[in-house]
Phi, psi and omega in degrees: 000134174292163191267133174293114179260007183291134175250154185279329183216161179295331173300314181296324180298322185262019178305133175095356174290148185215173181287130181086004176291159181257144180222131171265128193230125186275170181126163179218097193076236175251011178268123174073024181277142183280077183303317187291317180286335172292317178292328175290325172295321175296311188298335179292339179083006175300136184225171184071018194280151163264137178238139173237109184202158178308317186212171181252040178075199183229161179305116178079018179210147185063222173302338178315323186288332170288317181296314179299327182271009175077013187272351187255133180253330181211140183235131163254120190208168174246354185214117174281324177067218188260014182278105186285327174291327171300314176299313178309309182296316188295308188292335178274359180094354186282344191218132175268135188228129170247116176269131183225146169305144185314306181293328177293314176302314181302306181294330177299322181285307183306313182297321174302317175291334187269353180081025177261117193287335183190162182209162175256138180218151175279352179298128177091349179299137176080009177239169174310334181304320174266326189274343187079173184103358171290132179297118166273326171217152180247156155294155176314325185275004178093351174294155184273123181269324179222125177246150178294141176288157166300154184247158187283131176243150184211154178259136170232130176047042175083359182244148182261137178237155177242143178282120176246136182268143178296167180238127168240134179239161178294322185221157169225138181242124185217162181227131178237145175293320180226153173200158170256176178302336190267354179098003182284130189237151175237132177243157188259120169049235186295347178285344173289339189305308187243337184304303183308322187287320177298315179299332177294328187281339187277143175292320170239117180246129178248126181247123167269134187237131181287333185218116176263121190215178168271142182242143164285134182305329186291340185260000183281122175275331174225118182289153190289359175291346188264349189240127186259335182217143180235126179248118171275125187280152170287151179310322183291326181288320181293331183271346182277098188233128177267157179246127184287314176231121179273118176243154171237157183239000000 
């Protein structure tokens, strides 16, 4: 019989987190971000963490609350976006940032979960992504303190590719629309972009789910083998979703 992975509280879901731990965090913009787990991580007081996520939330939302509190030491992301505090910390030397192409980031997370140590991709060839020189950390005066090293490149069938290494993190925090007691998950629309990949990369993966239910195997997006803990959200928590940009027509 599969193991029941449901935990009672967010604090229990984050058991074992420590200063300096690394986290893969799901979400795309503010779509599908694990808000409850991020708040619990903030409440735990953990600091000096490394984060791997498509973006680092927004000012005052998502991972932005950890960022504003100075709890994040390093970010691997593909998009800085409109987060002014993120840009300020990066340019002032308070935060180390590894920018990577979005598709490469997605595949690095997936490869980590699949046990593939590295892979070759054409994305970034001929740019500082492959040749090195991207600022990882700045001095307080804005000059570059640490730059990215060059990566290995190789030709296959007459085309040049760059070697990208897989990502594994201590923990992964994700949000799913539906899940069962055994960690099988279903994601809704854009929330499926990075959540399954982040979940695969974590050594301990925690999923907050909006609805706990029985799932047909054919509808499962991520099998429970990748998930160690399931936190069931209260109805008000499940309904609490932010909009990144409000537009009118």
